[in-house]
XYZ file of C-alpha atoms in Angstrom:
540
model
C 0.000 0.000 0.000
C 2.781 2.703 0.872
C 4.626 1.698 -2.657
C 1.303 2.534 -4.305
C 0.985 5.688 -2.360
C 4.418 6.432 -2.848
C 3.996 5.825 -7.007
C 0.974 7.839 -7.185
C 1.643 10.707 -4.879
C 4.896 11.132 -8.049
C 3.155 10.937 -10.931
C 0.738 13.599 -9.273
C 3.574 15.768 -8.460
C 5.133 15.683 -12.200
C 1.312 15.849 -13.889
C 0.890 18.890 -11.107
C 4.389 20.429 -12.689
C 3.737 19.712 -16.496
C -0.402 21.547 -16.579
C 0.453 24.258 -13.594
C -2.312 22.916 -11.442
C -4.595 25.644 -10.533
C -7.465 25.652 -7.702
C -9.940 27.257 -9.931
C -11.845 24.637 -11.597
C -12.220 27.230 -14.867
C -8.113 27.335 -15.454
C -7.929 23.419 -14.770
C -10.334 23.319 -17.932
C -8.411 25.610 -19.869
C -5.103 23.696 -19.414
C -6.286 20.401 -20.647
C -8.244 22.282 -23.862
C -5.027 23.897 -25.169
C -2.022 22.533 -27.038
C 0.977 24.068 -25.761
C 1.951 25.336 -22.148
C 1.267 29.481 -23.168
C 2.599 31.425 -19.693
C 0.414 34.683 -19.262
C -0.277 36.170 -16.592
C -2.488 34.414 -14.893
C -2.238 31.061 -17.190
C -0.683 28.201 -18.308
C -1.815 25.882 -20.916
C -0.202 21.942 -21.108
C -0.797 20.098 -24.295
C -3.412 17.489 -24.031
C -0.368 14.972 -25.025
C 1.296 15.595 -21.522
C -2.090 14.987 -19.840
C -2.415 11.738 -22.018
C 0.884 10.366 -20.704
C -0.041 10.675 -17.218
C 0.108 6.980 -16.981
C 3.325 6.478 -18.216
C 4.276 8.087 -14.740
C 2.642 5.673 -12.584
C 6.017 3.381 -12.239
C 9.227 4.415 -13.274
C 9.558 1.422 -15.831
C 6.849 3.311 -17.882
C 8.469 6.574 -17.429
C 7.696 8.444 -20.761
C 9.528 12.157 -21.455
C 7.090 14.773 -21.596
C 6.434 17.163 -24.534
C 8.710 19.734 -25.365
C 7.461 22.763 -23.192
C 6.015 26.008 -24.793
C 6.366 28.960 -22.320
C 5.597 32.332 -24.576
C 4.623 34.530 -22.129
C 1.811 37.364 -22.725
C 1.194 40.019 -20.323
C -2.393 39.380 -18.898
C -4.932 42.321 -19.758
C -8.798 42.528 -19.471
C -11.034 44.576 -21.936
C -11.845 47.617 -20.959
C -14.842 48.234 -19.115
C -17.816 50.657 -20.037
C -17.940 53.987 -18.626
C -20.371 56.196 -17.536
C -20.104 59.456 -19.209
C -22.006 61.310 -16.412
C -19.171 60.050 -13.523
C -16.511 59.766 -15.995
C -16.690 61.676 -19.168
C -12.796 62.023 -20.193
C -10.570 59.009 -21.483
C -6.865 59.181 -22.301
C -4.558 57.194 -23.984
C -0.819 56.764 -25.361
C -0.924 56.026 -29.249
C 0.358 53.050 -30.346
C 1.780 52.264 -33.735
C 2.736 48.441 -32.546
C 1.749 45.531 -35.024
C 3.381 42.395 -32.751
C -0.206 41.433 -31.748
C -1.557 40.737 -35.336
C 1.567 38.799 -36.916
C 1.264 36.853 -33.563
C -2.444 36.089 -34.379
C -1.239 35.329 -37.607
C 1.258 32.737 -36.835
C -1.202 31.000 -34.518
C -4.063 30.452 -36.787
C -2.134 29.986 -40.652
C 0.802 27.886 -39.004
C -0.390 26.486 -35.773
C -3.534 26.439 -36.546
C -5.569 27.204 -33.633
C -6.736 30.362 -31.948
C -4.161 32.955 -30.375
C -4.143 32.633 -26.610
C -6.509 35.340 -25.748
C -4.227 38.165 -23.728
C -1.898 38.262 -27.207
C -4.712 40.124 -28.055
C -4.169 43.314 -28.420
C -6.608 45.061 -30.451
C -5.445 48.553 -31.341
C -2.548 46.402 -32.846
C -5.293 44.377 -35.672
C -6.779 47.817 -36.302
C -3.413 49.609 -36.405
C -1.754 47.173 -38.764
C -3.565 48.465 -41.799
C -3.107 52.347 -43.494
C -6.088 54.117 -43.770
C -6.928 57.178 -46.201
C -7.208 59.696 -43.372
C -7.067 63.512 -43.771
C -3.476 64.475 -45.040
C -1.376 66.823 -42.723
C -0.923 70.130 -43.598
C 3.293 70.542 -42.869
C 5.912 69.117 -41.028
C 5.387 72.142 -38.370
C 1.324 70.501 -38.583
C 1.861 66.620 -38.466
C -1.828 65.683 -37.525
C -5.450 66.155 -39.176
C -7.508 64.405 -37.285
C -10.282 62.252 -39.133
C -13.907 61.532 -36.946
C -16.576 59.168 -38.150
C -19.312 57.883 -35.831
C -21.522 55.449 -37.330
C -23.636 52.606 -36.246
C -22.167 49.684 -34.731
C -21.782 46.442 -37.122
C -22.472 44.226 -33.746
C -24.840 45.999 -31.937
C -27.723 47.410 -33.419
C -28.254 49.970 -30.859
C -24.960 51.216 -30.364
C -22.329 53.733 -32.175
C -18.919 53.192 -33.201
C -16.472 56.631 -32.593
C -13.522 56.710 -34.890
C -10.596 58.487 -34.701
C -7.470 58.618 -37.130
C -4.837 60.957 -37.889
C -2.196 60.548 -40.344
C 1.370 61.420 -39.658
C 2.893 64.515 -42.227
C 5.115 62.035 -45.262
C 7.931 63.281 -45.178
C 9.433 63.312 -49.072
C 12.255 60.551 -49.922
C 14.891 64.118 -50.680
C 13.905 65.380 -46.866
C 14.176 61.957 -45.114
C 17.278 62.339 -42.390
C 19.813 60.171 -42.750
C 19.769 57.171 -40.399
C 22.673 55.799 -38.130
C 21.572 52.211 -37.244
C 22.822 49.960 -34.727
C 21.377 46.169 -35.353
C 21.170 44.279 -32.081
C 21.042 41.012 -33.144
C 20.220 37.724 -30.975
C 22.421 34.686 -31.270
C 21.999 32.611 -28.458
C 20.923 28.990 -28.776
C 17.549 29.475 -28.501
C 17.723 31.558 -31.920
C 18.187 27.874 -33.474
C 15.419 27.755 -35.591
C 14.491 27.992 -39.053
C 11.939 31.117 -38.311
C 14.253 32.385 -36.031
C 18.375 33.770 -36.637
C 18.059 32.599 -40.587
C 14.860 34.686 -40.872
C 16.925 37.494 -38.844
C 19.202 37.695 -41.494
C 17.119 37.545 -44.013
C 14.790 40.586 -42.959
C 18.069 42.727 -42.218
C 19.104 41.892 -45.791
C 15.803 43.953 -46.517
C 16.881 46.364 -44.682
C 20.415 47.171 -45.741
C 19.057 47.431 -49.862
C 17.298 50.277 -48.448
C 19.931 51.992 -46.911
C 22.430 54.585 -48.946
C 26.163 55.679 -48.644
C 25.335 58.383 -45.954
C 23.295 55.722 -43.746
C 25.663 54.320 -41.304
C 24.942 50.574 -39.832
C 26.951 48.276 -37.196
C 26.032 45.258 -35.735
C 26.081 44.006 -32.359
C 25.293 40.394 -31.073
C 24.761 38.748 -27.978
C 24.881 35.397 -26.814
C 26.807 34.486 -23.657
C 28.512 37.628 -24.177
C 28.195 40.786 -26.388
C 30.778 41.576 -28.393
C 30.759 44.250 -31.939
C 30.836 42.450 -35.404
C 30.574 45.320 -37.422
C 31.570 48.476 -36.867
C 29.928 51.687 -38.304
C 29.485 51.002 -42.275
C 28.362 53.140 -44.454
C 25.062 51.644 -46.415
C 26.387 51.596 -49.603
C 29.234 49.137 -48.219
C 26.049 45.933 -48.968
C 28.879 43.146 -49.400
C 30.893 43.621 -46.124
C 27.938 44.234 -44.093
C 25.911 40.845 -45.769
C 29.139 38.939 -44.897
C 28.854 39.839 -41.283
C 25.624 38.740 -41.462
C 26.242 35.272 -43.221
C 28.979 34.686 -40.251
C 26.742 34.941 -37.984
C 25.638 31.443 -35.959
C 23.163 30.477 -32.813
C 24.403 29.035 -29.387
C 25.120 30.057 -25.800
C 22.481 31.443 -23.454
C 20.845 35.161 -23.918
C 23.184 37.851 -22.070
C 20.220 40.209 -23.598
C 21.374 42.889 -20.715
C 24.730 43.289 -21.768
C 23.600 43.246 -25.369
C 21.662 46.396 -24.917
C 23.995 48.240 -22.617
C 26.492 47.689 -25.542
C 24.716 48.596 -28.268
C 23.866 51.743 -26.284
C 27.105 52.501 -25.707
C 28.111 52.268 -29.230
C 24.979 54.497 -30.573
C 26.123 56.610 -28.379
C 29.784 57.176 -29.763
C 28.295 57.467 -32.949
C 25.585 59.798 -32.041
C 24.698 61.972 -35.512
C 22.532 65.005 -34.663
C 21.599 65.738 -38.307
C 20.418 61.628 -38.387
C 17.744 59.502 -37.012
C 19.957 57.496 -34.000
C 18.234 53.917 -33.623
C 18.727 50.557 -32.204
C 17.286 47.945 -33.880
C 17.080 44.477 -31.539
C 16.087 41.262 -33.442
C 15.067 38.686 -30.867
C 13.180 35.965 -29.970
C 12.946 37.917 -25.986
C 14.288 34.964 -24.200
C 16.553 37.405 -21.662
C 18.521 34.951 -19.277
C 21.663 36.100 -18.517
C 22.035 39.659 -17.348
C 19.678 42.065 -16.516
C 16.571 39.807 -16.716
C 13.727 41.214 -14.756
C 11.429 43.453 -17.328
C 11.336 46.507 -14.870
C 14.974 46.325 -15.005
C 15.401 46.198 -19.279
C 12.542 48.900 -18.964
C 13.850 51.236 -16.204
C 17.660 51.310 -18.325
C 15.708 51.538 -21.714
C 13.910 54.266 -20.122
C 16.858 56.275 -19.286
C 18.727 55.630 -22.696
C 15.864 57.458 -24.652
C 16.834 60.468 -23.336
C 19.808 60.698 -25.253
C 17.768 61.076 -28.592
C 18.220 57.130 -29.458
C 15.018 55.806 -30.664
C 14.442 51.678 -29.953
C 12.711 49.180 -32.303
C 11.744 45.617 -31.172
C 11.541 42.966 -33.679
C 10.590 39.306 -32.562
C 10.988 36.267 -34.430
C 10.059 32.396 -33.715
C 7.427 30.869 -31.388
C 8.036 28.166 -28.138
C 9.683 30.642 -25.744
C 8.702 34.291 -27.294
C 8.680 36.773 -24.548
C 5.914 39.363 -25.681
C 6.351 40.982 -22.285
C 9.908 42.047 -22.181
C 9.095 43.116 -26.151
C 6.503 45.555 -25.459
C 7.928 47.470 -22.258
C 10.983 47.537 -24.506
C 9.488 49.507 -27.048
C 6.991 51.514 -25.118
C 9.893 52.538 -22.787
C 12.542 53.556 -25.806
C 10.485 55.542 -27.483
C 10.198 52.963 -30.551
C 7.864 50.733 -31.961
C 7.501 47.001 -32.041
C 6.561 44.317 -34.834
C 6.420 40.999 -34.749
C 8.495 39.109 -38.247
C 6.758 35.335 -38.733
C 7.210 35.576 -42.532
C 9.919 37.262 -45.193
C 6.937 39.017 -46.070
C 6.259 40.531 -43.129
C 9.779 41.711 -42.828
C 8.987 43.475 -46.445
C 6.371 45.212 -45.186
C 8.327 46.324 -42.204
C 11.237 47.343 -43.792
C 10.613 48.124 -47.579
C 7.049 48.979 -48.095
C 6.769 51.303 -44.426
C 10.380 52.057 -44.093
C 10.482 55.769 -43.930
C 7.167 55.056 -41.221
C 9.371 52.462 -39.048
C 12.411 54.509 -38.566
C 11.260 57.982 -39.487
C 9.499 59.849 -36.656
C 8.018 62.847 -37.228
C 6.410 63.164 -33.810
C 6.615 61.811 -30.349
C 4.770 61.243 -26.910
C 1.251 61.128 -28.963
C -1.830 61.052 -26.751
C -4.941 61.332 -27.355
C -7.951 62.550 -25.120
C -11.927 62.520 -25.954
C -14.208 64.637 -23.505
C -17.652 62.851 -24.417
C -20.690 64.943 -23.744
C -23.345 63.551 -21.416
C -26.184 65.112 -22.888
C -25.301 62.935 -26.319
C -23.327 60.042 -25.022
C -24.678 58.023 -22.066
C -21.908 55.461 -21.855
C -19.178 54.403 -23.951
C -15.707 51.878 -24.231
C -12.285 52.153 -25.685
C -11.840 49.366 -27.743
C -8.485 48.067 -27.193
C -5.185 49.905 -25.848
C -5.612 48.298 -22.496
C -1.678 48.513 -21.597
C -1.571 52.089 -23.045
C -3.895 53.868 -21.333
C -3.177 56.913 -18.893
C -4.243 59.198 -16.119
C -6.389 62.051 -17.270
C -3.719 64.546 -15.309
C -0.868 62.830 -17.957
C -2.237 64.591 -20.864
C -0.925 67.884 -20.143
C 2.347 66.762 -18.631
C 5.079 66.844 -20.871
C 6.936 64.543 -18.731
C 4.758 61.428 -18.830
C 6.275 59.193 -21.988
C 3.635 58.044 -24.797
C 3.895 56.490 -28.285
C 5.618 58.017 -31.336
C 4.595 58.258 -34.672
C 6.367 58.047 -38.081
C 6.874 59.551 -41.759
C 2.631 59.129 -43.400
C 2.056 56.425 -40.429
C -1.652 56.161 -39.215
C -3.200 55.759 -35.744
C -6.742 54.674 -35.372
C -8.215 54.380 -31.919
C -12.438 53.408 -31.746
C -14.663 53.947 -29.117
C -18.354 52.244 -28.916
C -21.244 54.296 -27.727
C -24.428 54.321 -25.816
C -26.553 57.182 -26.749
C -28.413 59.320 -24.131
C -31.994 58.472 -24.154
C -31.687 55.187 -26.101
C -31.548 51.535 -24.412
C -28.485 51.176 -25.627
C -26.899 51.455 -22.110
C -25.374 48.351 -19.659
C -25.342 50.366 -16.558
C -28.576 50.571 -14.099
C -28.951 53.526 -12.625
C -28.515 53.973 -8.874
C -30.887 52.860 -6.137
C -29.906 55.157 -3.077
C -28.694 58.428 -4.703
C -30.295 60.363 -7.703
C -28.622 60.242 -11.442
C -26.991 63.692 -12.426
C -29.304 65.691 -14.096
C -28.292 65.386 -17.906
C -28.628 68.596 -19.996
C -27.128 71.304 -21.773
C -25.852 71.747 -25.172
C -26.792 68.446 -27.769
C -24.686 69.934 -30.647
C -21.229 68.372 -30.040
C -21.401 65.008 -29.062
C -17.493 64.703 -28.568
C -14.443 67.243 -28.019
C -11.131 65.217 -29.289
C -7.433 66.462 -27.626
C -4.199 65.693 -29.012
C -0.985 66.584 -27.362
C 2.290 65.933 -29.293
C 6.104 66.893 -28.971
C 8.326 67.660 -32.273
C 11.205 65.519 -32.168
C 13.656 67.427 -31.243
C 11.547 69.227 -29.165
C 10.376 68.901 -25.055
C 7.466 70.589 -24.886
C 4.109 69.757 -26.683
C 1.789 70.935 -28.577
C -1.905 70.978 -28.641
C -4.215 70.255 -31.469
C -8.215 70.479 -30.573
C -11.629 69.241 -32.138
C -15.096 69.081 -31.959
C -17.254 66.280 -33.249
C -20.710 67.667 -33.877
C -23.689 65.517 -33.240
C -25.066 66.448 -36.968
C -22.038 64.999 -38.517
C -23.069 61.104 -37.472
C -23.691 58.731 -40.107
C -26.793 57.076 -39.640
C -26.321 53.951 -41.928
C -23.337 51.769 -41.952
C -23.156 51.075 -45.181
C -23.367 54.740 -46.602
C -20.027 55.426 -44.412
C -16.400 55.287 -45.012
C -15.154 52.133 -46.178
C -12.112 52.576 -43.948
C -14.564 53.125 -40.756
C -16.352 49.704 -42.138
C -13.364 47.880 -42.822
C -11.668 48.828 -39.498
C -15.071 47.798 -37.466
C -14.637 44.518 -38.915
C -11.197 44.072 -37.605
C -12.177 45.740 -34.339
C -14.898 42.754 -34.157
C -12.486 40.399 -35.038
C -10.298 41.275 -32.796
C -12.826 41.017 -29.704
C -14.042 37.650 -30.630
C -10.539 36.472 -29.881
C -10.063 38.538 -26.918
C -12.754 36.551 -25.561
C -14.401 40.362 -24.471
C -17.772 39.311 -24.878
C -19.257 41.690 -26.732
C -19.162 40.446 -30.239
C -19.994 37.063 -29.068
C -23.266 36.965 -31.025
C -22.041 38.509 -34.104
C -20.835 35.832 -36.752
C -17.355 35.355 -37.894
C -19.437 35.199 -41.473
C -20.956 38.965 -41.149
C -16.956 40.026 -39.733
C -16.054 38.462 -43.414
C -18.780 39.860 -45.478
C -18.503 43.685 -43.938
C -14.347 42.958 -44.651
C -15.061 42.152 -48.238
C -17.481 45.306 -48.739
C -14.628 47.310 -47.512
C -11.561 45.816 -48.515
C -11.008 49.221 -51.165
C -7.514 49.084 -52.562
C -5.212 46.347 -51.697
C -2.670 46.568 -53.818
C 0.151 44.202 -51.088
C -2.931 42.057 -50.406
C -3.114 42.678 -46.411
C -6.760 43.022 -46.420
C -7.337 39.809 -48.010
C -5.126 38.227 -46.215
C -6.726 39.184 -43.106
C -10.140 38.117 -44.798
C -8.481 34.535 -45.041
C -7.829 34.862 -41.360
C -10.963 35.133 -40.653
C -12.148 32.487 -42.685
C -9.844 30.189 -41.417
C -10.815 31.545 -37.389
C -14.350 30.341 -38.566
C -13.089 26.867 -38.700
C -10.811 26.358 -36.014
C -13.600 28.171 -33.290
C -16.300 26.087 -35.041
């Protein structure tokens, strides 16, 4: 009886360590559903092949090896919640030009083929990966035009959809600043894959045809160590920088840490005020040598940007990605992020948006909408969970937000409850009276947007009021870029698992795509249409 005991009590302890036992029964479910361990947050997921072995553990003469563990780690977000305009009427938000979370979904559903886990989901990111024909900027010294539409909601029948894009001034290929370009490039043994260091080189060869004689570029790499393997080149030098490239092979662990604080160091020394100063790091984010904790990478990051030395994050493979450590990256260096599962994708980074990606024309973009209670009852950002700030932030020039580049767009939607309809969620109060709702019906919104010249420190203001006349009452009369980004918005929430587009079919998501899909001369839009499609049949 003990030996049984004893033989059970182990194969409970490794079953308990493979699926991350948890004491809520909902996560227990959720762990034997998935197919790889994801880390978030709050989760893990164990592939149902682990859980089918768990008899093989019973005696050590059937010990069987478990499946190769998957720890990506996602930082764990809930949609945001509805507000009520009469207690609340002012939202604020960093901008965000980041397109990590939709190559992610990508990845998951055309090569893994299941659903994304559901806090990868960020859903500015969907929306934000597509160019929109928004209002062109007057000048460089006027970077923004902001573009309104509110029109009905594709989900909800008896709610609006608020949308709000601005365009960043395009700068012209004679004006674009030179650009001095230091490649941080991981090497360590977990870069060993196919999608991973080969596809690395193979994006920066992108990269370096698009770079001239007065573009400088070195490379640093980090494995156990960091060391320089290419000093400052001039672009035009395509050969010698591609061999140091080609040399270039995986192994050791990830002293990320010491990559960064070298490549810093050597931006630094070859700081160009008349160029754009940028570190590019290529990585899979698997940081374990060095400085390791994310506040830590974030904190140092934070202090670098001061120096004028803009930071891009580019991740590449799948099995340990750290999305985390990616994103506080970028949001803390005053950069951007992508994520590069495809050659193609790495075209569209750097060819097709090039002068976008390392071009900014603006910096510390926020954004904040004063909704008026008289028109607007209740209402919800859609996405930009991790980018959201305190009201007080907007008009402090010290509080860090998201940059923008050369003809780059930024798309944010809201979804609204109108005063007087039954379009609201929220019961009103049992033991203390509603605020009396009146005044003026005209403007139903009044739109803020605070931005800082780059070589600038203090911002500048840009106002706008959205008048109540100005809604479009049918959906299919209005833009096709406000139709075609509600469909990715909806998309976007049925895989965040938010609940409200539960009872809208991925069919009508693919039919109000294909009305809207306009131009599409790269094919992104029907690509994303295929997505769908291919969503449909995983989640049926």
């Amino acid at each position: 009886m003990a030996t049984d005991f004893a033989k059970f009590s182990a194969s409970v302890l490794i079953v308990a360590a493979l699926v991350g036992c948890s004491s809520d029964p909902q996560t227990n479910q959720e762990l034997a559903a998935d197919e790889n361990v994801v880390v978030t947050g709050k989760r893990q997921y164990a592939p149902p092949a682990a859980m089918a072995n768990m008899a093989g553990y019973a005696s050590a003469d059937r010990m069987v090896a478990p499946a190769p563990e998957v720890t990506e780690q996602y930082e764990d977000t809930d949609p945001n919640p509805i507000k009520l305009t009469a207690e609340e009427p002012v939202s604020t938000f960093s901008s965000d030009v980041d397109t990590t979370a939709y190559s992610v979904m990508r990845r998951y559903i055309s090569k893994d083929n299941r659903l994304p886990p559901s806090d990868s989901v960020r859903i500015e990111e969907y929306v934000n990966y597509f160019n929109y024909q928004y209002k062109e900027p007057k000048s460089a010294q006027e970077p923004f035009t902001p573009t309104i539409w509110v029109t009905p909601s594709p989900w909800n029948a008896k709610t609006r959809l608020m949308h709000i894009g601005v365009k960043g001034y395009d700068l012209q290929p004679e004006t674009t600043p030179d650009a001095n370009i230091v490649l941080l490039l991981d090497v360590s043994g977990s870069m060993n894959a196919e999608n991973k260091l080969p596809l690395v080189k193979k994006s920066v060869e992108l990269l370096v045809d698009e770079m001239s004689r007065d573009d400088r570029l070195s490379i640093v790499v980090y494995a156990g160590a960091a060391g320089v393997v290419l000093e400052p080149t001039p672009g035009n030098k395509k050969t010698k920088i591609i061999e140091a490239l080609n040399n270039l092979e995986a192994g050791g662990s990830t002293a990320g840490g010491e990559g960064l604080e070298l490549a810093y160091k050597l931006a630094e020394e070859n700081f160009a005020e008349d160029k754009i100063n940028r570190i590019i790091l290529a990585t899979d984010g698997d940081f374990n040598v060095g400085i390791t904790d994310p506040g830590s990478l974030e904190d140092f990051v934070a202090q670098k940007r001061k120096g004028g030395i803009y930071l891009t994050i580019l991740g590449f493979g799948q099995g340990n990605y750290n999305d985390v450590i990616a994103q506080k990256l970028a949001q803390a260096g005053n950069g951007n992020a992508a994520y590069i599962d495809t050659l193609n994708e790495a075209r569209k980074v750097f060819v097709r948006e090039f002068r976008s990606t390392l071009f900014p024309i603006a910096k510390d973009l926020k954004f904040q909408v004063e909704f008026n209670p008289a028109v607007v009852a209740e209402y919800r950002l859609i996405g930009y969970e991790t980018r959201l700030l305190n009201r007080e932030d907007f008009n402090n020039d010290a509080i860090d937000a998201g940059d923008i580049g050369s003809g780059h767009t930024v798309t944010a939607l809201y979804e609204l409850a109108l005063t007087g309809s039954d379009a609201g969620l929220i019961d009103a109060l049992r033991y203390q009276p509603s605020p009396e709702i009146g005044g003026n019906t005209d403007e139903l919104a009044f739109i803020r947007l605070r931005y800082k010249s780059p070589d600038e420190d203090d911002s500048r203001l840009i106002e706008q009021p959205f008048m109540t006349a100005d809604m479009t009452d049918n959906l299919e009369t209005a833009p096709a870029d406000a139709r075609f980004a509600a469909a990715v918005a909806a998309f976007g929430q049925k895989l965040q698992r938010a609940g409200y587009t539960d009872k809208y079919p991925y069919e009508e998501i693919i039919d109000l795509a294909s009305g809207s899909k306009g131009k599409d001369p790269y094919g992104d839009r029907a690509e994303f249409i295929n997505l769908v499609r291919a969503a449909a049949k995983i989640d049926d």
